[in-house]
Coordinates of C-alpha atoms in Angstrom, one line a residue:
Chain A
M17 CA 0.0 0.1 -0.1
A18 CA 1.3 3.3 -1.0
T19 CA 1.7 6.1 1.6
I20 CA -0.2 9.3 0.7
N21 CA 1.5 12.1 2.3
P22 CA -1.6 14.5 3.6
L23 CA 0.0 17.7 2.8
R24 CA -0.8 16.9 -1.0
R25 CA -3.9 15.4 -1.0
R26 CA -4.9 19.0 1.0
R27 CA -5.5 21.6 -1.8
P28 CA -5.5 25.1 -0.3
S29 CA -8.7 26.9 -0.4
A30 CA -9.7 29.3 -3.4
L31 CA -9.3 31.9 -0.9
V32 CA -6.5 31.7 0.7
V33 CA -4.7 31.4 -2.9
A34 CA -6.5 35.1 -3.6
V35 CA -4.9 36.4 -0.6
A36 CA -1.9 35.1 -0.5
T37 CA -1.7 36.4 -4.7
L38 CA -3.3 39.7 -3.4
T39 CA 0.2 39.8 -0.7
V40 CA 2.9 38.9 -3.5
A41 CA 1.4 41.8 -5.6
F42 CA 1.2 44.1 -2.7
L43 CA 5.3 43.5 -2.3
A44 CA 5.9 43.6 -6.0
V45 CA 4.0 46.1 -7.3
P46 CA 6.0 49.4 -6.0
I47 CA 9.1 46.9 -7.3
I48 CA 7.5 46.9 -10.6
G49 CA 6.8 50.7 -9.8
L50 CA 10.1 51.6 -9.7
L51 CA 11.6 49.9 -12.6
T52 CA 9.0 51.3 -14.9
K53 CA 9.4 54.9 -13.9
A54 CA 13.1 54.8 -14.3
S55 CA 14.6 56.2 -17.1
W56 CA 16.8 53.7 -18.0
S57 CA 18.8 56.1 -20.9
T58 CA 19.8 58.9 -18.6
L59 CA 20.5 56.4 -15.7
W60 CA 24.2 56.8 -15.7
A61 CA 23.6 60.6 -15.9
D62 CA 21.7 60.7 -13.3
L63 CA 24.2 58.6 -10.9
T64 CA 26.8 61.0 -11.7
T65 CA 25.3 64.3 -10.6
P66 CA 27.3 65.9 -8.2
L67 CA 24.4 65.0 -5.2
A68 CA 24.6 61.7 -6.2
I69 CA 28.3 61.0 -6.5
D70 CA 28.5 62.8 -3.5
A71 CA 25.7 60.6 -1.8
L72 CA 27.3 57.0 -3.3
R73 CA 30.6 58.3 -1.9
L74 CA 29.6 59.3 1.6
S75 CA 27.1 56.4 1.9
L76 CA 29.9 53.7 1.1
V77 CA 32.4 55.6 3.7
C78 CA 30.2 55.6 6.0
S79 CA 28.3 51.9 6.2
L80 CA 32.1 51.0 5.5
W81 CA 32.9 52.4 9.1
A82 CA 29.7 51.3 10.8
T83 CA 30.3 47.6 9.8
G84 CA 33.9 48.0 10.8
L85 CA 33.0 49.7 13.9
S86 CA 30.2 47.2 14.5
L87 CA 33.0 44.4 14.3
V88 CA 35.6 45.8 16.5
F89 CA 33.0 47.1 19.1
G90 CA 30.3 44.0 18.4
L91 CA 32.6 40.9 18.3
P92 CA 33.8 41.4 21.7
L93 CA 30.3 42.0 23.4
A94 CA 29.0 39.1 21.2
W95 CA 31.5 36.7 22.4
V96 CA 30.7 38.1 26.8
L97 CA 27.0 37.7 25.7
A98 CA 27.7 33.8 24.5
R99 CA 30.3 32.5 26.7
T100 CA 29.9 34.6 30.5
H101 CA 27.4 34.2 33.0
F102 CA 27.0 37.7 34.7
P103 CA 24.4 39.2 36.7
G104 CA 22.1 41.2 34.5
R105 CA 23.3 39.7 30.8
N106 CA 19.7 39.2 30.0
L107 CA 19.0 43.5 30.3
V108 CA 22.4 43.6 28.4
R109 CA 21.2 41.6 25.9
A110 CA 17.8 43.3 25.7
L111 CA 19.8 46.7 25.3
T112 CA 22.0 45.5 22.6
I113 CA 18.8 44.7 20.7
L114 CA 17.0 47.5 21.6
P115 CA 18.2 49.9 18.4
M116 CA 16.5 46.9 16.2
V117 CA 12.9 47.8 17.3
L118 CA 13.8 51.2 18.6
P119 CA 12.2 53.5 15.3
P120 CA 15.6 54.9 14.2
V121 CA 14.0 58.3 14.9
V122 CA 14.0 57.7 18.7
G123 CA 17.5 56.5 18.4
G124 CA 18.5 59.8 16.3
V125 CA 17.2 61.7 19.0
A126 CA 18.4 59.7 22.1
L127 CA 21.9 59.9 20.3
L128 CA 21.2 63.9 20.2
L129 CA 20.4 64.4 23.9
A130 CA 23.7 62.4 24.4
F131 CA 26.4 63.5 22.3
G132 CA 25.0 67.1 20.6
R133 CA 26.0 70.2 21.3
D134 CA 24.1 70.4 24.2
G135 CA 24.0 66.6 25.0
I136 CA 25.6 65.2 28.5
L137 CA 28.2 63.7 26.6
G138 CA 28.3 65.7 23.8
R139 CA 29.2 68.9 26.1
P140 CA 31.9 67.9 27.5
L141 CA 33.4 66.5 23.9
F142 CA 32.6 69.9 22.6
D143 CA 33.9 72.2 25.4
W144 CA 37.1 70.3 26.2
F145 CA 38.4 68.7 22.8
G146 CA 36.4 71.0 20.6
I147 CA 34.7 67.6 19.2
Q148 CA 31.8 68.4 17.6
M149 CA 29.5 64.8 16.5
T150 CA 26.3 66.4 15.2
F151 CA 26.4 68.0 11.1
S152 CA 29.3 66.0 11.0
T153 CA 30.4 62.5 8.9
A154 CA 31.1 61.0 12.2
G155 CA 27.8 61.7 13.4
A156 CA 26.7 59.8 10.4
V157 CA 28.9 56.8 11.2
M158 CA 27.6 56.7 14.6
A159 CA 24.4 57.0 13.6
E160 CA 24.5 54.3 11.1
T161 CA 26.5 52.0 13.8
F162 CA 23.9 52.3 16.5
V163 CA 21.3 51.4 14.5
A164 CA 23.0 48.3 12.6
M165 CA 25.4 47.1 15.0
P166 CA 22.2 44.8 16.7
F167 CA 22.9 42.6 13.3
L168 CA 26.3 41.5 14.2
I169 CA 26.1 41.2 18.0
I170 CA 23.1 38.7 17.2
T171 CA 24.0 36.9 14.5
V172 CA 27.5 36.5 15.9
E173 CA 26.3 35.6 19.1
A174 CA 24.3 33.2 18.3
A175 CA 26.9 31.3 16.1
L176 CA 29.5 31.2 19.3
R177 CA 26.4 30.2 21.3
S178 CA 26.1 26.8 18.9
L179 CA 29.6 26.3 18.7
D180 CA 30.8 23.2 20.8
G181 CA 33.1 25.1 23.9
R182 CA 35.0 21.9 23.7
Y183 CA 36.7 22.7 20.7
E184 CA 38.3 25.3 22.5
E185 CA 39.0 23.0 25.2
A186 CA 40.8 21.3 22.5
A187 CA 42.9 23.9 21.4
A188 CA 44.1 24.8 24.6
N189 CA 45.5 20.9 25.4
L190 CA 47.2 21.1 22.4
G191 CA 49.0 24.2 23.6
A192 CA 47.5 26.9 22.0
G193 CA 46.8 30.3 24.2
R194 CA 43.3 32.0 24.5
W195 CA 44.4 34.4 21.3
T196 CA 45.5 31.6 19.4
T197 CA 42.9 29.5 20.1
F198 CA 40.4 32.4 19.2
R199 CA 41.7 33.1 16.0
R200 CA 43.0 29.8 14.8
V201 CA 39.8 27.9 15.8
T202 CA 36.5 30.0 17.2
L203 CA 36.8 32.8 14.4
P204 CA 37.0 29.8 11.5
M205 CA 34.2 28.1 13.0
V206 CA 31.9 30.9 13.2
S207 CA 33.3 32.8 10.3
S208 CA 30.3 32.2 8.2
S209 CA 27.6 33.8 10.8
L210 CA 30.8 36.6 10.9
I211 CA 30.6 37.5 7.3
A212 CA 26.5 36.8 7.5
G213 CA 26.2 39.5 10.1
A214 CA 28.7 41.9 8.4
A215 CA 27.1 42.0 5.4
L216 CA 23.6 42.7 7.4
T217 CA 25.1 45.2 9.2
W218 CA 26.4 46.2 6.2
A219 CA 23.2 46.6 4.7
R220 CA 21.5 48.2 7.0
A221 CA 23.8 50.8 7.6
L222 CA 23.5 51.9 3.7
G223 CA 19.9 52.0 4.6
E224 CA 20.0 54.3 7.3
F225 CA 17.6 57.2 7.7
G226 CA 15.9 58.6 10.5
A227 CA 18.7 58.3 13.0
T228 CA 20.8 59.8 10.8
I229 CA 19.2 62.7 9.8
T230 CA 18.1 63.6 12.9
F231 CA 21.6 63.3 14.8
A232 CA 24.0 64.3 11.9
G233 CA 21.5 66.5 9.9
D234 CA 20.9 66.7 5.9
I235 CA 24.5 68.0 4.6
Q236 CA 25.3 67.6 1.2
G237 CA 29.0 65.1 1.2
R238 CA 29.4 65.5 4.8
T239 CA 26.2 63.8 6.3
Q240 CA 23.8 63.2 3.1
T241 CA 23.7 59.6 2.7
L242 CA 21.7 57.7 -0.2
P243 CA 18.7 57.7 1.8
L244 CA 18.4 60.9 2.5
A245 CA 19.9 62.4 -0.8
V246 CA 17.0 60.0 -1.9
Y247 CA 14.7 61.9 -0.4
L248 CA 15.7 65.1 -1.2
A249 CA 15.9 64.4 -4.7
L250 CA 12.4 63.1 -4.9
Q251 CA 11.6 66.8 -4.2
Q252 CA 13.6 68.5 -6.6
N253 CA 14.6 65.6 -9.2
E254 CA 12.9 62.4 -9.3
Q255 CA 14.6 60.9 -12.0
V256 CA 17.9 61.1 -9.9
A257 CA 15.7 59.6 -6.9
I258 CA 14.6 56.9 -8.7
A259 CA 18.4 56.1 -9.8
L260 CA 19.9 55.9 -6.4
S261 CA 16.6 53.8 -5.4
L262 CA 17.8 51.6 -8.1
A263 CA 21.3 51.6 -7.0
L264 CA 20.1 50.9 -3.6
L265 CA 18.1 47.9 -4.7
A266 CA 20.2 46.6 -6.7
V267 CA 22.7 46.4 -3.3
S268 CA 19.9 44.7 -1.7
I269 CA 19.4 42.2 -4.3
V270 CA 23.0 41.2 -3.9
V271 CA 23.1 41.0 -0.3
L272 CA 19.9 38.6 -0.3
V273 CA 21.4 36.8 -3.0
A274 CA 25.0 35.9 -1.4
L275 CA 23.3 35.3 2.1
R276 CA 19.5 33.3 1.3
G277 CA 21.3 30.2 2.6
R278 CA 22.3 31.3 5.7
W279 CA 19.4 33.8 6.7
L280 CA 16.8 31.2 5.6
G281 CA 18.3 28.5 7.4
A282 CA 18.8 31.1 10.7
I283 CA 15.0 31.9 9.9
R284 CA 13.8 28.0 10.0
S285 CA 16.5 26.9 13.0
Chain B
M7 CA 55.4 7.1 39.3
S8 CA 55.3 9.2 37.0
L9 CA 51.8 10.3 37.4
E10 CA 50.7 11.0 41.2
A11 CA 47.0 12.8 41.3
A12 CA 45.1 12.8 44.3
V13 CA 42.2 14.3 42.8
E14 CA 39.4 16.2 45.3
V15 CA 36.7 18.3 43.2
S16 CA 33.3 19.8 43.7
I17 CA 31.0 20.4 41.4
G18 CA 27.3 21.4 43.0
T19 CA 26.3 18.3 44.8
F20 CA 29.2 15.9 43.4
E21 CA 32.4 15.2 45.1
E22 CA 35.1 13.4 43.4
R23 CA 37.8 12.2 45.7
L24 CA 40.3 9.4 44.3
H25 CA 44.0 8.7 44.2
L26 CA 45.9 7.6 40.6
E27 CA 49.2 7.2 40.1
V28 CA 50.2 5.4 37.1
A29 CA 53.8 4.4 36.0
D30 CA 55.6 5.5 32.9
G31 CA 54.3 3.3 29.9
E32 CA 51.4 2.2 31.7
V33 CA 48.1 2.2 30.5
V34 CA 45.4 2.8 33.2
A35 CA 41.4 2.2 32.2
V36 CA 39.7 4.2 34.1
L37 CA 36.1 2.6 34.6
G38 CA 32.8 3.3 35.9
P39 CA 28.9 4.3 35.3
N40 CA 27.5 7.6 34.0
G41 CA 28.3 10.4 36.2
S42 CA 30.5 8.6 38.3
G43 CA 33.5 11.4 37.8
K44 CA 35.3 9.5 34.8
S45 CA 35.5 12.6 32.6
T46 CA 36.0 14.7 35.5
L47 CA 39.3 13.1 36.5
L48 CA 40.3 13.5 32.9
R49 CA 39.4 17.0 32.8
A50 CA 41.1 17.6 36.1
L51 CA 44.5 16.1 34.6
A52 CA 44.2 18.0 31.8
G53 CA 43.9 21.3 33.4
M54 CA 40.2 22.2 32.5
E55 CA 38.6 21.5 36.1
P56 CA 40.7 22.8 38.7
L57 CA 41.4 21.3 42.0
S58 CA 39.5 21.8 45.0
G59 CA 41.9 20.1 46.9
G60 CA 44.7 17.2 46.5
R61 CA 47.5 17.6 44.2
I62 CA 48.3 16.5 40.5
V63 CA 52.3 15.4 39.8
L64 CA 53.8 14.6 36.6
D65 CA 57.4 13.7 36.2
G66 CA 58.0 15.2 39.5
K67 CA 56.4 18.6 38.5
V68 CA 53.2 20.3 40.3
L69 CA 50.6 20.8 37.7
D70 CA 48.1 21.6 40.5
D71 CA 47.9 22.3 43.9
P72 CA 45.6 24.6 45.5
V73 CA 47.1 24.4 48.6
A74 CA 50.4 25.7 47.3
K75 CA 48.4 27.9 44.7
V76 CA 49.9 26.2 41.8
L77 CA 47.7 25.5 38.6
V78 CA 49.6 25.5 35.7
P79 CA 46.7 26.2 33.2
P80 CA 45.9 23.5 30.1
E81 CA 48.0 25.0 27.3
R82 CA 51.1 24.8 29.6
R83 CA 50.4 20.8 30.5
S84 CA 52.5 18.8 28.2
C85 CA 49.2 16.7 28.3
G86 CA 48.1 14.7 24.9
M87 CA 44.4 14.4 24.9
V88 CA 41.8 12.5 22.5
F89 CA 38.6 13.6 22.8
Q90 CA 35.1 11.8 22.9
D91 CA 34.1 12.1 19.5
Y92 CA 37.5 13.1 18.6
L93 CA 36.7 17.0 18.3
L94 CA 39.1 17.6 15.4
F95 CA 38.6 20.6 13.8
P96 CA 36.3 20.6 11.1
H97 CA 37.7 23.4 8.9
L98 CA 41.2 22.4 8.5
T99 CA 42.6 19.4 7.1
T100 CA 43.5 16.6 8.6
T101 CA 47.7 17.7 8.3
A102 CA 46.7 20.9 10.0
N103 CA 44.7 19.2 12.5
V104 CA 47.8 17.3 13.9
A105 CA 49.9 20.3 13.0
F106 CA 47.9 22.6 15.2
G107 CA 49.7 21.6 18.4
L108 CA 53.4 22.0 17.2
R109 CA 51.9 25.5 15.4
S110 CA 50.6 26.6 18.7
R111 CA 54.0 25.6 20.1
G112 CA 56.0 28.0 18.1
A113 CA 56.9 25.4 15.2
S114 CA 56.7 26.9 11.8
K115 CA 54.6 25.8 9.4
A116 CA 57.0 24.2 7.4
D117 CA 58.2 22.3 10.1
A118 CA 54.9 21.7 11.7
S119 CA 53.4 20.3 8.5
H120 CA 56.3 18.0 8.0
R121 CA 55.8 16.4 11.2
A122 CA 52.4 16.1 11.3
L123 CA 52.8 14.6 7.9
E124 CA 54.9 11.8 9.7
W125 CA 52.2 11.3 12.2
L126 CA 49.7 10.7 9.8
Q127 CA 52.0 7.9 7.8
R128 CA 53.0 6.1 11.0
M129 CA 49.2 5.7 11.4
G130 CA 48.5 4.4 8.0
L131 CA 47.0 8.0 7.1
A132 CA 49.0 9.6 4.5
D133 CA 46.7 9.2 1.8
Q134 CA 43.9 11.4 4.2
A135 CA 46.5 14.2 4.4
S136 CA 44.6 16.8 2.9
S137 CA 41.2 15.5 3.6
K138 CA 38.7 17.3 6.3
P139 CA 37.7 15.5 9.0
G140 CA 34.1 15.6 7.9
Q141 CA 35.2 12.6 5.2
L142 CA 37.4 10.3 7.5
S143 CA 36.0 7.3 8.7
G144 CA 35.5 6.6 12.9
G145 CA 38.6 4.6 13.1
Q146 CA 40.6 6.8 10.7
A147 CA 39.1 10.0 12.8
Q148 CA 39.9 8.4 15.8
R149 CA 43.6 7.6 14.6
V150 CA 43.9 11.3 13.6
A151 CA 42.9 12.6 17.1
L152 CA 45.8 10.2 18.5
A153 CA 47.9 11.8 16.3
R154 CA 47.4 15.1 17.0
A155 CA 47.7 14.2 20.7
L156 CA 51.1 12.6 20.3
A157 CA 52.5 14.7 17.9
T158 CA 53.1 17.6 20.5
E159 CA 55.1 14.7 22.4
P160 CA 53.3 15.2 25.5
R161 CA 54.7 13.6 28.7
L162 CA 50.9 12.3 29.8
L163 CA 48.4 10.5 27.5
L164 CA 44.9 11.1 28.1
L165 CA 41.6 9.2 26.2
D166 CA 38.0 10.0 27.0
E167 CA 35.9 7.0 25.6
P168 CA 37.8 6.5 22.7
M169 CA 36.0 3.7 21.4
A170 CA 32.3 5.0 21.7
A171 CA 32.0 6.7 18.6
L172 CA 32.8 3.7 16.4
D173 CA 30.6 1.1 15.0
V174 CA 30.5 -2.4 16.4
G175 CA 32.0 -3.9 13.4
T176 CA 35.3 -2.2 13.4
R177 CA 35.7 -1.8 17.2
G178 CA 37.6 -5.5 17.2
S179 CA 41.0 -4.0 14.5
V180 CA 40.6 0.0 16.3
R181 CA 40.9 -1.9 19.7
H182 CA 44.5 -3.7 18.7
Q183 CA 45.8 -0.6 16.5
L184 CA 45.2 1.1 19.6
R185 CA 47.0 -1.3 22.0
R186 CA 49.7 -1.2 19.4
H187 CA 50.0 2.9 19.3
L188 CA 49.6 3.2 23.0
Q189 CA 52.8 0.7 23.6
A190 CA 54.5 3.0 21.6
F191 CA 54.1 6.0 24.0
G192 CA 56.0 5.1 26.8
G193 CA 54.5 7.6 28.9
P194 CA 51.7 7.1 31.5
C195 CA 48.5 7.3 29.9
V196 CA 44.9 7.2 31.4
L197 CA 42.1 5.5 29.2
V198 CA 38.5 6.3 30.4
T199 CA 35.7 3.5 28.9
H200 CA 32.7 2.4 30.4
D201 CA 33.8 -0.7 28.1
P202 CA 35.3 -3.8 30.0
L203 CA 36.5 -5.4 26.5
D204 CA 38.3 -1.9 25.3
A205 CA 39.4 -2.0 28.9
A206 CA 40.2 -5.2 29.0
A207 CA 42.0 -5.2 25.6
I208 CA 44.1 -2.1 26.1
A209 CA 44.8 -1.2 29.2
D210 CA 47.5 -3.1 31.9
R211 CA 45.4 -2.0 34.9
L212 CA 41.9 -1.2 35.9
V213 CA 40.8 1.3 37.8
I214 CA 36.6 1.5 38.7
I215 CA 35.3 4.2 40.5
E216 CA 31.6 5.0 41.5
A217 CA 30.4 8.5 43.0
G218 CA 34.0 9.9 42.9
R219 CA 35.0 7.3 44.7
V220 CA 37.5 4.7 43.6
V221 CA 36.0 1.2 44.4
Q222 CA 38.3 -1.3 43.2
Q223 CA 41.5 -1.6 41.1
G224 CA 43.7 -4.2 40.3
S225 CA 44.8 -6.3 37.1
L226 CA 41.7 -7.6 34.7
E227 CA 42.0 -11.0 36.4
D228 CA 41.5 -9.9 39.7
V229 CA 38.8 -7.4 38.9
T230 CA 36.8 -10.2 36.6
T231 CA 37.2 -12.7 39.4
R232 CA 36.5 -10.6 42.6
P233 CA 34.7 -7.6 42.2
R234 CA 33.9 -5.7 45.2
T235 CA 30.7 -3.7 44.2
A236 CA 27.4 -4.7 42.4
Y237 CA 28.4 -2.7 39.4
V238 CA 31.9 -4.3 39.1
A239 CA 30.0 -7.9 39.3
D240 CA 27.3 -6.6 36.6
L241 CA 30.0 -5.5 34.4
M242 CA 31.6 -8.7 34.4
G243 CA 28.1 -10.7 34.7
L244 CA 28.4 -11.9 37.4
N245 CA 26.3 -12.0 40.8
L246 CA 27.5 -10.8 44.0
I247 CA 26.7 -11.6 47.1
R248 CA 27.3 -10.7 50.3
G249 CA 27.2 -12.5 53.4
R250 CA 28.7 -13.6 56.7
A251 CA 30.6 -16.9 57.1
T252 CA 30.9 -19.6 59.6
G253 CA 32.7 -22.6 58.1
T254 CA 31.3 -23.4 55.2
D255 CA 27.7 -21.9 56.2
L256 CA 27.3 -18.3 54.4
A257 CA 24.3 -16.5 56.0
L258 CA 23.2 -14.1 53.8
D259 CA 21.8 -10.3 54.7
G260 CA 17.9 -12.1 53.9
G261 CA 18.0 -14.5 56.3
M262 CA 18.9 -17.2 54.1
T263 CA 21.9 -19.3 54.1
L264 CA 24.0 -20.7 51.1
Q265 CA 26.5 -24.0 51.4
T266 CA 30.2 -23.6 50.0
A267 CA 33.1 -25.6 50.0
T268 CA 35.7 -23.5 51.3
P269 CA 35.6 -22.6 55.2
A270 CA 35.7 -19.0 56.0
R271 CA 34.9 -16.8 58.7
G272 CA 33.8 -13.1 59.0
A273 CA 32.2 -11.0 56.5
M274 CA 33.0 -12.2 53.1
L275 CA 32.4 -11.8 48.9
A276 CA 30.7 -14.3 47.2
V277 CA 30.2 -14.7 43.2
V278 CA 27.9 -17.1 41.3
A279 CA 28.6 -16.9 37.4
P280 CA 24.6 -17.1 36.3
R281 CA 25.3 -20.2 34.0
D282 CA 25.9 -22.6 37.3
I283 CA 22.5 -21.2 38.6
A284 CA 20.2 -23.8 37.5
L285 CA 16.0 -24.0 37.2
Y286 CA 13.4 -26.4 38.3
L287 CA 9.8 -26.5 37.9
H288 CA 9.8 -28.8 41.2
P289 CA 12.0 -29.1 44.0
P290 CA 14.8 -31.1 42.8
G291 CA 16.6 -34.0 44.6
G292 CA 20.3 -34.5 44.1
S293 CA 23.5 -33.1 45.1
P294 CA 23.2 -29.6 44.7
R295 CA 23.8 -28.1 48.2
N296 CA 21.7 -25.2 47.8
V297 CA 18.4 -25.3 47.1
W298 CA 15.5 -23.1 47.4
P299 CA 12.0 -21.6 45.8
T300 CA 11.5 -18.3 44.1
R301 CA 10.2 -16.2 42.1
V302 CA 10.9 -15.2 38.3
A303 CA 11.5 -11.2 38.5
E304 CA 12.1 -10.4 34.8
V305 CA 13.2 -12.4 31.6
H306 CA 15.8 -11.5 28.7
L307 CA 16.7 -12.9 26.0
M308 CA 20.0 -12.6 24.5
G309 CA 20.4 -14.6 21.7
D310 CA 19.7 -18.1 22.4
R311 CA 20.5 -17.6 26.0
A312 CA 17.8 -16.4 28.5
R313 CA 18.7 -14.2 31.4
V314 CA 16.5 -14.8 34.4
L315 CA 16.3 -12.8 37.0
L316 CA 15.2 -14.0 40.3
D317 CA 13.3 -12.9 43.0
G318 CA 14.6 -12.8 47.0
P319 CA 15.6 -14.0 49.2
V320 CA 18.4 -13.4 47.6
R321 CA 18.5 -11.7 44.2
V322 CA 20.6 -13.5 41.4
A323 CA 20.5 -14.1 37.8
A324 CA 20.3 -17.1 36.2
E325 CA 21.4 -18.4 32.5
I326 CA 19.8 -20.7 31.2
T327 CA 19.3 -21.2 27.3
A328 CA 16.2 -20.3 25.4
V329 CA 15.1 -23.7 24.5
A330 CA 14.9 -24.7 28.3
L331 CA 13.0 -20.9 28.9
A332 CA 10.5 -22.1 26.6
D333 CA 10.3 -25.8 28.2
L334 CA 10.0 -24.1 31.7
R335 CA 7.1 -21.8 30.5
L336 CA 8.9 -19.2 32.6
T337 CA 7.4 -15.6 32.5
D338 CA 7.9 -12.6 35.1
G339 CA 5.7 -13.9 38.4
S340 CA 6.8 -17.7 37.6
P341 CA 7.3 -19.9 40.7
V342 CA 10.5 -21.6 40.2
W343 CA 13.0 -23.6 42.2
A344 CA 16.7 -22.2 41.9
S345 CA 20.0 -24.6 42.8
V346 CA 23.4 -24.0 43.1
K347 CA 26.2 -26.0 43.8
A348 CA 28.5 -25.5 46.9
T349 CA 31.6 -25.4 44.7
Q350 CA 30.3 -22.8 42.3
I351 CA 30.5 -19.9 44.6
D352 CA 33.8 -18.7 44.9
V353 CA 33.9 -17.2 48.2
Y354 CA 36.5 -13.8 49.3
D355 CA 37.1 -12.2 51.7
A356 CA 34.7 -8.6 51.7
D357 CA 37.6 -6.2 53.3
E358 CA 40.8 -7.2 51.0
R359 CA 41.5 -4.3 49.7

């Protein structure tokens, strides 16, 4: 007797199919709109206007800085969260993830109140060292890092947590010190998660709008990253806005394709 | 004595307190039930579990002594370990795995690879030099793990359940090879296992621990013929009986008295092989000095043999053929007569250690 797969026997109801189709359309139509309204013949010219060039260059610089800073500061925190036990660890983890769910504009306001000219840290920074974070490229990097770093931390922390700690014991047993163990065993064993986390962080930093405009402002060539330029251009020169949007869309698709295995895998587990 | 360890460790409510001495070239097998502290012992020797008391001395060098505040970290102990499941680094080739310890100790990449290849050759794995651990069979992985541990020329070798990850078919030949490589090692070697067959084939001496204490140690013969606890007797497939002897009378705790062939006096242990216990449906007449009525508690079929556990007054197992089991129609709760000849009860002193 052949076994019958119950999932294959059940036909989805027409209503469910209709709703699902509608949902796909809802997700696809805006992308189609973007693609059809684009003026492909002037795309290169639109992308090489001074506004676009400045925004592209600045976005690249800021998002790479934000990714780099997230690696430097996020990796040790991910390790601490995954490997140590201390009171209040869950609180720290919640704090780490908070920027992911916090409206970015709120993050920008919070940054402003902390690092703005009148902020609790911003005032001494300016008074003593003459450092001003607001309206500077450093401020844009800071805003992007604040919003994007959680993606790196949670991805790497999950990988470190699922890594069998006995491999590190095996390395120590073979004479490897902490740093050698980390460099030659821990890091390679979580490398795919590290790359995925970094890519997600970079993509998030690249698309950051709310916190950047609130904290760093909208100054062309200094703090006006791609999303800000798109918003500005939409009111003045729509074709430039569409061209820049297409550039961001292309980047998103590349990241999505590059990470599809890992991302979907993470969702399944 | 090359390794001298007085191990005292407490983890939560578990407390381990035991003494272990292993000579150069000696292979000691540590046997014990799950949770008896076998792995904790190895972890303490390797430096992954600091002692709370006692002392570990290897070749006259103190590795761990909480009173003297000495604790040599794992990476600075010359102590090779073959881990359970081997823990080969999955991202490195077998050569890089074996070279890992040499590289960590400062050897150049070329030198480390060269020596790693020599070890792989010695283990008969030259053709797997550039394989990743995922491509190896269980037996090959075990040899890579052994080569990785030995490549650093450790002063002490520890093996944690080295056979557990292998399937039954390959165990015999792997056991034989492992024995050969361990004999070539030359330093003290401690092997943790729960399989008496592994212990018998590989080790020179057995140490049996239960609940963090050594309950028995000695040669394989001593342990198999004179078990001191129910666990050891069970491991060797024997019935262990406790009693008090007066001449050839052995009075058991349950009130029953067995006749033995060797006169003795005082607290005694006795072993009876399950195959020496005969079962009858009716009271038998004849030479056996010990005959008693009882009930069947459980029946286990093992191929063409059956192990019949008997209920009081003395709880023992009898081994009969499956054919006999069918003839007697024994099931749980069946009334039955058991008998054993006095000469088949081996009596020995309970306090001898």
